[in-house]
PDB file of C-alpha atoms in Angstrom:
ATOM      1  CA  UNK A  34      25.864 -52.577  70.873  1.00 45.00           C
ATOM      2  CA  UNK A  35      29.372 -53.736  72.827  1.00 45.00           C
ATOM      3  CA  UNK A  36      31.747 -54.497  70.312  1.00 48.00           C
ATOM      4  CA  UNK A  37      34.504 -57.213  71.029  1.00 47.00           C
ATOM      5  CA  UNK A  38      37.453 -56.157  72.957  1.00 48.00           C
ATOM      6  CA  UNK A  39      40.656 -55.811  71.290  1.00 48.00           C
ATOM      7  CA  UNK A  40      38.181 -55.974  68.300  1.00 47.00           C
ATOM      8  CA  UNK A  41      38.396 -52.932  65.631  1.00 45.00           C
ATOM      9  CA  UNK A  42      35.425 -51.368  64.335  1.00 46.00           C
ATOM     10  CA  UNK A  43      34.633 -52.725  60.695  1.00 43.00           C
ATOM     11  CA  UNK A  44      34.245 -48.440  59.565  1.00 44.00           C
ATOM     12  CA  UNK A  45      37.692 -48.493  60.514  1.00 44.00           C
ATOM     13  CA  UNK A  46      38.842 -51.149  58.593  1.00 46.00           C
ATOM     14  CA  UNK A  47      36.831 -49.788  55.385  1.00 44.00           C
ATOM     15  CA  UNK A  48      38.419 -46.289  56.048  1.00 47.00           C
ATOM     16  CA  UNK A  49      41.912 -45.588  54.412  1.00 47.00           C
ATOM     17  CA  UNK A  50      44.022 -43.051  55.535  1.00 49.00           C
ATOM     18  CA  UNK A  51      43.346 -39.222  54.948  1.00 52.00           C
ATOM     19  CA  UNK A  52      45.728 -37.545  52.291  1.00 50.00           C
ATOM     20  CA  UNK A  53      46.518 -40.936  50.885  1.00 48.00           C
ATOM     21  CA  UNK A  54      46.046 -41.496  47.377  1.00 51.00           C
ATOM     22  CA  UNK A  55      44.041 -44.456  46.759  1.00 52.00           C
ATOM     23  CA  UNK A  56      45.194 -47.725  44.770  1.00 50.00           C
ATOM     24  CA  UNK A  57      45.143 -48.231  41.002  1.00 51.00           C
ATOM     25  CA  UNK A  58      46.319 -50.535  38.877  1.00 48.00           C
ATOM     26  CA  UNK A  59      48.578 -48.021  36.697  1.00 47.00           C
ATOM     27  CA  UNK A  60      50.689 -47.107  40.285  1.00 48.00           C
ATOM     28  CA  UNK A  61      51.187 -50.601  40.802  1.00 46.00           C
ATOM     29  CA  UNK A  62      52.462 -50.908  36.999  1.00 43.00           C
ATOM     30  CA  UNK A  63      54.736 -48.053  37.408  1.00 48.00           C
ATOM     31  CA  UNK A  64      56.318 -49.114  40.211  1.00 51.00           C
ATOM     32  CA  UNK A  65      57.251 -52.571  39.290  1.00 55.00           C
ATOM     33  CA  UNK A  66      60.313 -52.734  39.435  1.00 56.00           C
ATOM     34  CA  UNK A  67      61.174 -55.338  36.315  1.00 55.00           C
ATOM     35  CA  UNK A  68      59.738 -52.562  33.926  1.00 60.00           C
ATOM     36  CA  UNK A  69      62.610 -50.334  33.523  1.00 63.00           C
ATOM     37  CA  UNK A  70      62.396 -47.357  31.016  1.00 71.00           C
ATOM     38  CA  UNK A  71      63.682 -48.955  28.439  1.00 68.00           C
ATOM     39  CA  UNK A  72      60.433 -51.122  28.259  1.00 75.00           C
ATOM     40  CA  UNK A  73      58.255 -48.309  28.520  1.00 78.00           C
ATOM     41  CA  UNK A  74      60.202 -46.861  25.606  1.00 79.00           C
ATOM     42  CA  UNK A  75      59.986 -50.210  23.246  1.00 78.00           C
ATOM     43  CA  UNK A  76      56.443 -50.127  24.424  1.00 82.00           C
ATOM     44  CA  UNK A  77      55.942 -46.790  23.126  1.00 86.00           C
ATOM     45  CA  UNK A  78      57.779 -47.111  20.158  1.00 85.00           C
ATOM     46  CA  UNK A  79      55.943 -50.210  18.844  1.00 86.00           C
ATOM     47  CA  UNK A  80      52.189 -48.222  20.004  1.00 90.00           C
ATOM     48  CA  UNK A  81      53.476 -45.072  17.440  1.00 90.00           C
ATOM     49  CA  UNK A  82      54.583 -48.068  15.080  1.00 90.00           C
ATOM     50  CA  UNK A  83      51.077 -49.773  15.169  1.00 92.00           C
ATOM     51  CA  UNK A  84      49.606 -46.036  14.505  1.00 93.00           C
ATOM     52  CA  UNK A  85      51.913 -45.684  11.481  1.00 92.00           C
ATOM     53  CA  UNK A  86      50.673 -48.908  10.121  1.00 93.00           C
ATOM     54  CA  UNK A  87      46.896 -48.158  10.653  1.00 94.00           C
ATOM     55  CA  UNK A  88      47.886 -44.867   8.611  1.00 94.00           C
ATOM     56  CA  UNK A  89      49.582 -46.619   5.797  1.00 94.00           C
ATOM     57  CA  UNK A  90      46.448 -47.847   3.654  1.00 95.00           C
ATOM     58  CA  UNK A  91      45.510 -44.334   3.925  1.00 95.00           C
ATOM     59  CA  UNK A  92      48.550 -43.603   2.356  1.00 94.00           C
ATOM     60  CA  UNK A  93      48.020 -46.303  -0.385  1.00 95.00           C
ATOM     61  CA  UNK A  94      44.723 -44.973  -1.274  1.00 96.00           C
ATOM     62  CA  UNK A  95      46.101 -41.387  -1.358  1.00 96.00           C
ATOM     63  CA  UNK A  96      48.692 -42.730  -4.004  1.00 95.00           C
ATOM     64  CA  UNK A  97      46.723 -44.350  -5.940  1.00 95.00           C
ATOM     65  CA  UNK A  98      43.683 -41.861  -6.494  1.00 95.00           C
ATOM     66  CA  UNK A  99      46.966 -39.235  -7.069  1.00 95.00           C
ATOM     67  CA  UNK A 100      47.807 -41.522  -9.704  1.00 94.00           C
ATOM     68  CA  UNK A 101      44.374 -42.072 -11.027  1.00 95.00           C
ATOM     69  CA  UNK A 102      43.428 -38.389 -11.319  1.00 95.00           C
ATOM     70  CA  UNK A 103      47.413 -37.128 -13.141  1.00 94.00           C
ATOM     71  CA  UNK A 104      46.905 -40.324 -15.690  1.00 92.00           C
ATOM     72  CA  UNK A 105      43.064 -39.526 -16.408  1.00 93.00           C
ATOM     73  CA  UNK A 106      43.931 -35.864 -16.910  1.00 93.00           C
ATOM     74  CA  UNK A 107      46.586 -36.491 -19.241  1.00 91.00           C
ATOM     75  CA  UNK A 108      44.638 -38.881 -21.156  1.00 91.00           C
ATOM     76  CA  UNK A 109      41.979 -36.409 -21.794  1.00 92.00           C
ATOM     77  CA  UNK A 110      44.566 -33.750 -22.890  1.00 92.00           C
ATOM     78  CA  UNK A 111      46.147 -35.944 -25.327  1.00 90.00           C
ATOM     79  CA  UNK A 112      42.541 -36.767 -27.004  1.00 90.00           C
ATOM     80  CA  UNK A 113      41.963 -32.933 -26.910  1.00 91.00           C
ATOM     81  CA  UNK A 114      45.330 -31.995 -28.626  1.00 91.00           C
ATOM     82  CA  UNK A 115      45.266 -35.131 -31.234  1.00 93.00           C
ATOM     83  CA  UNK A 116      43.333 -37.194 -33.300  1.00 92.00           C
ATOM     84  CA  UNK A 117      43.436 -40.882 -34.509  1.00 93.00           C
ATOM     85  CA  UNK A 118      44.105 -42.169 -37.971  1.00 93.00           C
ATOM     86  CA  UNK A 119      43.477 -45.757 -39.628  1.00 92.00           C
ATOM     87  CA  UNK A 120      46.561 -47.248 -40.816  1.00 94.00           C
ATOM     88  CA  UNK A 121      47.954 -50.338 -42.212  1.00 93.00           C
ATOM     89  CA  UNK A 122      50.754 -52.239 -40.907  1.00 92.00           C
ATOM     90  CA  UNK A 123      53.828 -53.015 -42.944  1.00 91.00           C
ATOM     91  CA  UNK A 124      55.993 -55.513 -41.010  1.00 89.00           C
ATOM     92  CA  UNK A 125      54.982 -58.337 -38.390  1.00 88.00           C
ATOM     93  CA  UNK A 126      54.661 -56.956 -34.889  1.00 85.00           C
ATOM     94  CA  UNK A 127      54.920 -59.845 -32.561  1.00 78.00           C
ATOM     95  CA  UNK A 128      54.448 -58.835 -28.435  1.00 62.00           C
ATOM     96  CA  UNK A 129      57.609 -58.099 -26.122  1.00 56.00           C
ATOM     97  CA  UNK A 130      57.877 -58.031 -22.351  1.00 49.00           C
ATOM     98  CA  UNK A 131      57.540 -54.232 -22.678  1.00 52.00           C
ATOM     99  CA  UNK A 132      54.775 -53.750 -24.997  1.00 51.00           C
ATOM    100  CA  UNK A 133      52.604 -56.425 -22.824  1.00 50.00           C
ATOM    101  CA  UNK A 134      53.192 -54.553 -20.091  1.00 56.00           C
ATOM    102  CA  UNK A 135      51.952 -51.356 -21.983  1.00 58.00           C
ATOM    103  CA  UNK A 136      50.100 -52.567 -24.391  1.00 61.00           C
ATOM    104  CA  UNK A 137      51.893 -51.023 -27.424  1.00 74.00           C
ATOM    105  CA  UNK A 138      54.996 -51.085 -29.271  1.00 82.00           C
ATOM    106  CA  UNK A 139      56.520 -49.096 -31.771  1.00 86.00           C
ATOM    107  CA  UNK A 140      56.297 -50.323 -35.594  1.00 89.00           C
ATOM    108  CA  UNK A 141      56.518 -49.528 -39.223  1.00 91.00           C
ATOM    109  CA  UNK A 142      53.055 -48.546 -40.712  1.00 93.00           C
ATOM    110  CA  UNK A 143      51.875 -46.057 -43.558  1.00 93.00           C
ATOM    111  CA  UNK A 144      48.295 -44.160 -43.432  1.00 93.00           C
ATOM    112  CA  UNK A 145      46.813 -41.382 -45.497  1.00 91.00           C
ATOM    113  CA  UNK A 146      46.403 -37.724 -44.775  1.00 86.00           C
ATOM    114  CA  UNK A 147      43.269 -35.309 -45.348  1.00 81.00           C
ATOM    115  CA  UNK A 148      44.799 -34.219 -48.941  1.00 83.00           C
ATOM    116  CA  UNK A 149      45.089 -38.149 -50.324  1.00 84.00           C
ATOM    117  CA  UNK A 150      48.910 -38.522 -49.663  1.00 87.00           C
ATOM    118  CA  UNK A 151      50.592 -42.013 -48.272  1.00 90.00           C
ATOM    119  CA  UNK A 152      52.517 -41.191 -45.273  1.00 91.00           C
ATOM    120  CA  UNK A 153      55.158 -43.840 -44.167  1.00 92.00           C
ATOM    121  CA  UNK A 154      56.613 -43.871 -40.686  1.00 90.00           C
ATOM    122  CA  UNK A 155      57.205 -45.656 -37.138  1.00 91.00           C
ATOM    123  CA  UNK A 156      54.105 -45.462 -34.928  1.00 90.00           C
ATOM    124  CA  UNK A 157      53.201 -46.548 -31.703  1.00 88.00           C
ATOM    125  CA  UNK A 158      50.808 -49.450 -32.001  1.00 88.00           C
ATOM    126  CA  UNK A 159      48.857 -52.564 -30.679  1.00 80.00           C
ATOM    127  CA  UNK A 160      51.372 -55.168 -29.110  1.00 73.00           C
ATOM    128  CA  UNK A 161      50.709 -57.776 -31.882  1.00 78.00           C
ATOM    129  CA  UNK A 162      49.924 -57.984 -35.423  1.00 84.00           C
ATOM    130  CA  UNK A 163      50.421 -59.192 -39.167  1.00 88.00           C
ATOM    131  CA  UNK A 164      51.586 -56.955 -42.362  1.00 89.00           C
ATOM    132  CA  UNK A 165      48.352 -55.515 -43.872  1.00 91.00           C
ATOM    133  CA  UNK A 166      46.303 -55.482 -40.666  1.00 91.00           C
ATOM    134  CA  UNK A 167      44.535 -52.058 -40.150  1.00 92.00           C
ATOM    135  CA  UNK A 168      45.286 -50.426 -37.324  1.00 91.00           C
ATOM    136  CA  UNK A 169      44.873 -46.967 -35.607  1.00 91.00           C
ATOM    137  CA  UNK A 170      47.509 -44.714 -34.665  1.00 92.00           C
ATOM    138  CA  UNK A 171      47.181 -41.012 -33.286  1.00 93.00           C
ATOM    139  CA  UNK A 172      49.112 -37.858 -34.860  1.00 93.00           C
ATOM    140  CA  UNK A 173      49.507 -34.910 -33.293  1.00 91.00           C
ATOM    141  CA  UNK A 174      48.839 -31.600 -34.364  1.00 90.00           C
ATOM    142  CA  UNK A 175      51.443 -31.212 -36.989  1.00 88.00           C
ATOM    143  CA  UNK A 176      50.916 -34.515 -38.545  1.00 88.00           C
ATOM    144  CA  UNK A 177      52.937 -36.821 -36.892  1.00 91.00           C
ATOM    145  CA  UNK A 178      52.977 -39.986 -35.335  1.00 92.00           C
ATOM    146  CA  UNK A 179      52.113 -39.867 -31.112  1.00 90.00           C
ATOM    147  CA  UNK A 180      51.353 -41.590 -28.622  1.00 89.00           C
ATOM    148  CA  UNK A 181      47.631 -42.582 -27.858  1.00 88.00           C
ATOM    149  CA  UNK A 182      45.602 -41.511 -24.816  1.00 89.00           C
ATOM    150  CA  UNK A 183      45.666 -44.364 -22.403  1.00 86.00           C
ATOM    151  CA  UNK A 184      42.383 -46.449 -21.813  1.00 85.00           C
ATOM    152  CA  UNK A 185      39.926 -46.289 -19.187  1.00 89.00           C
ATOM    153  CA  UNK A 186      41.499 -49.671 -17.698  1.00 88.00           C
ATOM    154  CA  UNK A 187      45.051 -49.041 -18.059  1.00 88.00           C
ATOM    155  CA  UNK A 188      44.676 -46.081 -15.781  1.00 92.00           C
ATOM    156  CA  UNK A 189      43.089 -47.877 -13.229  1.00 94.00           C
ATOM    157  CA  UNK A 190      45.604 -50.740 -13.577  1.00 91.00           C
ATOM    158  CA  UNK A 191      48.298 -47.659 -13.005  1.00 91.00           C
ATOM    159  CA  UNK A 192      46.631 -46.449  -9.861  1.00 95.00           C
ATOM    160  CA  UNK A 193      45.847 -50.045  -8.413  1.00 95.00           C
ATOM    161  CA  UNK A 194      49.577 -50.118  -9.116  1.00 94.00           C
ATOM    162  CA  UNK A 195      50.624 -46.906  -7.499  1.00 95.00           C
ATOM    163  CA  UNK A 196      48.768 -47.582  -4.494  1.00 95.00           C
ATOM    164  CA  UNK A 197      49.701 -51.580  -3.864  1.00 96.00           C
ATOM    165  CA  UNK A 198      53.318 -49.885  -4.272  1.00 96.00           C
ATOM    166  CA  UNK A 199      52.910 -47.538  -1.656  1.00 95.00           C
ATOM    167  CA  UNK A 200      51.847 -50.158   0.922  1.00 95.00           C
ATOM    168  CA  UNK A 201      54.572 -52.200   0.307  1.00 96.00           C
ATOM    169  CA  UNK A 202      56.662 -49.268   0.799  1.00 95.00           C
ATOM    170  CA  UNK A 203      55.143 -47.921   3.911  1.00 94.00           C
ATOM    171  CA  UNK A 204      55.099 -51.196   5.597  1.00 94.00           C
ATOM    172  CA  UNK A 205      58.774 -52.261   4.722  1.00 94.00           C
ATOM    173  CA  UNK A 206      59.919 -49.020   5.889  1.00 94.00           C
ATOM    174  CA  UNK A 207      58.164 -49.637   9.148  1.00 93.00           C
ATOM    175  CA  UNK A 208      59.345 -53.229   9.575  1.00 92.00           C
ATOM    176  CA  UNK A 209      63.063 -52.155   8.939  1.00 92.00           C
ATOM    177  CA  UNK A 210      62.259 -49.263  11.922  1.00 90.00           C
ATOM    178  CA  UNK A 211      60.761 -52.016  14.160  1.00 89.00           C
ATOM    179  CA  UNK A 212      63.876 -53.832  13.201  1.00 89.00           C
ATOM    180  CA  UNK A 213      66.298 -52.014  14.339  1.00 87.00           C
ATOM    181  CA  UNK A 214      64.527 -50.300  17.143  1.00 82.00           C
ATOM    182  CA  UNK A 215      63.938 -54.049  18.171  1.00 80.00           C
ATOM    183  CA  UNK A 216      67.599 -54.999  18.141  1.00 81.00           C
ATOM    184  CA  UNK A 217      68.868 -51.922  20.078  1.00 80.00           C
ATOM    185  CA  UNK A 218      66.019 -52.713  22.846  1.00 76.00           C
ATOM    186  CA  UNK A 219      67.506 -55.977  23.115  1.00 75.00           C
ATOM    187  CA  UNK A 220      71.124 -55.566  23.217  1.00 74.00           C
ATOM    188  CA  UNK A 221      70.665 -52.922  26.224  1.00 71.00           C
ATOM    189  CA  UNK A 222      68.256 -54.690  27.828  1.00 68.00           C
ATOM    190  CA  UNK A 223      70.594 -57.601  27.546  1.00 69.00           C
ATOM    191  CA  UNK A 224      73.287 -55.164  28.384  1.00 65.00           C
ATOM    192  CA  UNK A 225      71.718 -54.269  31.679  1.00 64.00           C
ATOM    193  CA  UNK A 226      71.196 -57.619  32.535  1.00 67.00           C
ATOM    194  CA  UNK A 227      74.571 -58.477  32.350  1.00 63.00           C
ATOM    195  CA  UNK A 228      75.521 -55.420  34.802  1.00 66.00           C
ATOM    196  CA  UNK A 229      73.261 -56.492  37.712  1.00 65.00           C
ATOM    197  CA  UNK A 230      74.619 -59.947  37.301  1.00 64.00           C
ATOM    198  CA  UNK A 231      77.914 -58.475  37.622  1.00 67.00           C
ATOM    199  CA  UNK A 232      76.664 -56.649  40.943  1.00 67.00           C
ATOM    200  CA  UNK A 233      75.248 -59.703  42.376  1.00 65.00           C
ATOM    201  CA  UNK A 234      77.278 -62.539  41.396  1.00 61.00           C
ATOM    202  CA  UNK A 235      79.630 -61.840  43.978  1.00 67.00           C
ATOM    203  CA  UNK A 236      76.974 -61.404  47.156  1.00 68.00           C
ATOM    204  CA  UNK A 237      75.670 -64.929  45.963  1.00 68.00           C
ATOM    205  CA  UNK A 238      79.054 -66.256  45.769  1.00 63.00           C
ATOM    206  CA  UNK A 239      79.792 -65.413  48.718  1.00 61.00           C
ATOM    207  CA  UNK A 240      76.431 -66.390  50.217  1.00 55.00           C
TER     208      UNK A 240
END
């Protein structure tokens, strides 16, 4: 069949050149010329950031099952090595900021040993209480007064604790980076801006 003169043959058209490398978006991206490398670098920096961030509960749970398992062992240990002891209480023990946060305080209380004798001394102890109320305190091997294991739910509190902690930490730390990485991106992009203006001021001026 004739084709039209002047006319080129549709193959022709659909052909490209041979040895040229065919069109993609990413070339096109990389050569505009409004990206500079100090976008590519901010754009970079804020991928590894988002990374960082996806990494961080990992971190948290890390923490706080650290946490879990060091508290939980020593708990055990200190119900291995000592052993509780009913007591009474012999002054008022009214809760503080710091023994509702642990859950004891320190107070006066007297209790009796194997061979029948009235011991009297401070003791770690429940956070409130009246004079007379019966309460149980742990001694250590040589008789005296010590600290009790923690409970089941104070260790968990302590590794809920440890981890929240961690996350807060991880993501401030990456907000100051962003920060500051954020406000150095700026002032030289700003910077640059202001040194083409300077270039082409004058050709418009003049124009």
């Amino acid at each position: 069949m004739a084709q039209p003169s002047g006319g080129t043959p549709m193959s022709a058209q659909a052909e490209q050149p041979k040895g040229s490398p065919p069109s993609r978006p990413g070339r096109r991206l990389h050569r505009n010329p409004m990206r500079s490398r100090g976008q590519a670098a901010h754009e970079l920096f804020v991928a590894l950031l988002v990374l960082a961030a996806l990494a961080v509960p990992v971190l948290g749970f890390v923490a706080g099952r650290a946490q879990f398992d060091i508290s939980e062992d020593r708990s055990r240990r200190v119900a291995a090595d000592n052993h509780p002891v009913t007591a009474v209480l012999q002054q008022n023990v009214y809760g503080t900021g710091s023994a509702l946060r642990t859950g004891h305080t320190k107070a006066t209380v007297s209790w009796t040993t194997g061979d029948g004798t009235v011991q009297l001394g401070k003791a770690p102890v429940g956070s409130s209480g009246d004079k007379g109320d019966r309460t149980t305190i742990w001694l250590d091997p040589a008789g005296n007064p010590t600290e009790a294991p923690k409970q089941h739910d104070r260790v968990v509190l302590d590794a809920v604790g440890a981890g929240v902690l961690t996350l807060l930490a991880g993501f401030g730390v990456l907000l100051v980076f962003y920060a500051a990485e954020h406000t150095a991106f700026t002032r030289s992009r700003m910077g640059a801006w202001a040194r083409e203006w300077e270039a082409v001021a004058p050709v418009w001026t003049k124009a």
